[in-house]
């Protein structure tokens, strides 16, 4: 009798444990199923067969210093996106060497081709600001008046707002990725702190304006262009030549091919981080 009772108790305990375990399993999310659903949802996002990139701006967008004369950073972005995102990228390059923010704005206002290019864009890139600053400091780079730079930056702020507003009037939704400016003079004049402060002020102005618009993104290229690895800073010693390996040797101002690749890499990082805004069908 005792043995029978003991066996009954064992059966009840095992059955109870099985019930509790089964009940708990039913209540616990199946992580493999959850993961599969997430992958399925991502797969359901349909990649566009073709993406349109419109690049607008100054000489950095035009590609001055590009030995291939193919448009600086623009074809490098095209190559990377087509390789990594399995889509065709069509590009239009509206870069004009020497253009200030005002001149870029005027082209948007007057040129139908530029308006159409912006309207068709899934993604917009822009380089702007360097020529605005150069107009302020070019006559006296070695003795920059920061008060004048601050006053000029307020004017630049107004013009940049007008420029972005004009772009948004042609295309309300496409992400706009804007590159910073960099200091091409740093390796030659590393002790000119006023020049560095002026560049910083300009980049801060650009960032603050971009924050007032939706779907606009600031990309730092100053960090990769001003003093890249291999740079030689001027020290005043005899037979010592300052150099920046990312600058075009004809003018020591614009990027060379290595420089454009560095700029493209920075832009691509930002572009890839926001691909949900331009890569997929709505």
mmCIF file of N, CA and C in Angstrom, residues 57-65 71-73 95-99 127 130-131 253-255 260:
data_model
loop_
_atom_site.group_PDB
_atom_site.id
_atom_site.type_symbol
_atom_site.label_atom_id
_atom_site.label_comp_id
_atom_site.label_asym_id
_atom_site.label_seq_id
_atom_site.Cartn_x
_atom_site.Cartn_y
_atom_site.Cartn_z
ATOM 1 N N UNK A 57 26.280 72.715 -54.918
ATOM 2 C CA UNK A 57 27.229 73.425 -54.066
ATOM 3 C C UNK A 57 28.329 74.125 -54.828
ATOM 4 N N UNK A 58 29.504 74.111 -54.220
ATOM 5 C CA UNK A 58 30.649 74.869 -54.734
ATOM 6 C C UNK A 58 31.666 73.947 -55.397
ATOM 7 N N UNK A 59 32.942 74.328 -55.332
ATOM 8 C CA UNK A 59 33.989 73.571 -56.027
ATOM 9 C C UNK A 59 34.182 72.159 -55.485
ATOM 10 N N UNK A 60 33.871 71.927 -54.224
ATOM 11 C CA UNK A 60 34.018 70.578 -53.670
ATOM 12 C C UNK A 60 32.996 69.626 -54.282
ATOM 13 N N UNK A 61 31.832 70.145 -54.624
ATOM 14 C CA UNK A 61 30.845 69.325 -55.312
ATOM 15 C C UNK A 61 31.205 69.195 -56.791
ATOM 16 N N UNK A 62 31.678 70.279 -57.401
ATOM 17 C CA UNK A 62 32.115 70.229 -58.806
ATOM 18 C C UNK A 62 33.255 69.234 -58.972
ATOM 19 N N UNK A 63 34.186 69.237 -57.993
ATOM 20 C CA UNK A 63 35.296 68.291 -58.036
ATOM 21 C C UNK A 63 36.628 68.873 -58.465
ATOM 22 N N UNK A 64 36.870 70.159 -58.179
ATOM 23 C CA UNK A 64 38.181 70.751 -58.489
ATOM 24 C C UNK A 64 39.268 69.963 -57.743
ATOM 25 N N UNK A 65 40.294 69.541 -58.479
ATOM 26 C CA UNK A 65 41.375 68.744 -57.898
ATOM 27 C C UNK A 65 41.247 67.262 -58.159
ATOM 28 N N UNK A 71 33.934 64.426 -61.080
ATOM 29 C CA UNK A 71 32.982 65.012 -60.135
ATOM 30 C C UNK A 71 33.291 64.777 -58.676
ATOM 31 N N UNK A 72 34.560 64.674 -58.329
ATOM 32 C CA UNK A 72 34.939 64.613 -56.912
ATOM 33 C C UNK A 72 34.318 63.468 -56.141
ATOM 34 N N UNK A 73 33.590 63.797 -55.080
ATOM 35 C CA UNK A 73 33.029 62.770 -54.194
ATOM 36 C C UNK A 73 31.795 62.082 -54.768
ATOM 37 N N UNK A 95 27.467 71.387 -58.953
ATOM 38 C CA UNK A 95 28.526 72.118 -58.272
ATOM 39 C C UNK A 95 29.156 73.136 -59.190
ATOM 40 N N UNK A 96 29.388 74.339 -58.682
ATOM 41 C CA UNK A 96 30.052 75.389 -59.465
ATOM 42 C C UNK A 96 31.180 75.976 -58.616
ATOM 43 N N UNK A 97 32.384 75.929 -59.159
ATOM 44 C CA UNK A 97 33.548 76.427 -58.431
ATOM 45 C C UNK A 97 33.407 77.915 -58.109
ATOM 46 N N UNK A 98 33.689 78.264 -56.865
ATOM 47 C CA UNK A 98 33.667 79.661 -56.434
ATOM 48 C C UNK A 98 32.331 80.132 -55.897
ATOM 49 N N UNK A 99 31.294 79.322 -56.008
ATOM 50 C CA UNK A 99 29.962 79.763 -55.585
ATOM 51 C C UNK A 99 29.864 79.961 -54.069
ATOM 52 N N UNK A 127 27.768 71.073 -50.547
ATOM 53 C CA UNK A 127 28.936 71.712 -49.925
ATOM 54 C C UNK A 127 28.738 73.214 -50.074
ATOM 55 N N UNK A 130 32.461 77.709 -47.639
ATOM 56 C CA UNK A 130 33.893 78.029 -47.692
ATOM 57 C C UNK A 130 34.138 79.346 -48.424
ATOM 58 N N UNK A 131 33.444 79.565 -49.530
ATOM 59 C CA UNK A 131 33.653 80.809 -50.294
ATOM 60 C C UNK A 131 33.081 82.029 -49.571
ATOM 61 N N UNK A 253 44.700 73.797 -51.821
ATOM 62 C CA UNK A 253 43.438 74.290 -51.251
ATOM 63 C C UNK A 253 42.324 73.251 -51.409
ATOM 64 N N UNK A 254 42.160 72.789 -52.632
ATOM 65 C CA UNK A 254 41.112 71.794 -52.905
ATOM 66 C C UNK A 254 41.626 70.375 -52.633
ATOM 67 N N UNK A 255 40.714 69.436 -52.473
ATOM 68 C CA UNK A 255 41.143 68.047 -52.251
ATOM 69 C C UNK A 255 41.754 67.449 -53.518
ATOM 70 N N UNK A 260 39.174 63.529 -51.808
ATOM 71 C CA UNK A 260 37.767 63.287 -52.176
ATOM 72 C C UNK A 260 37.274 61.936 -51.651
#
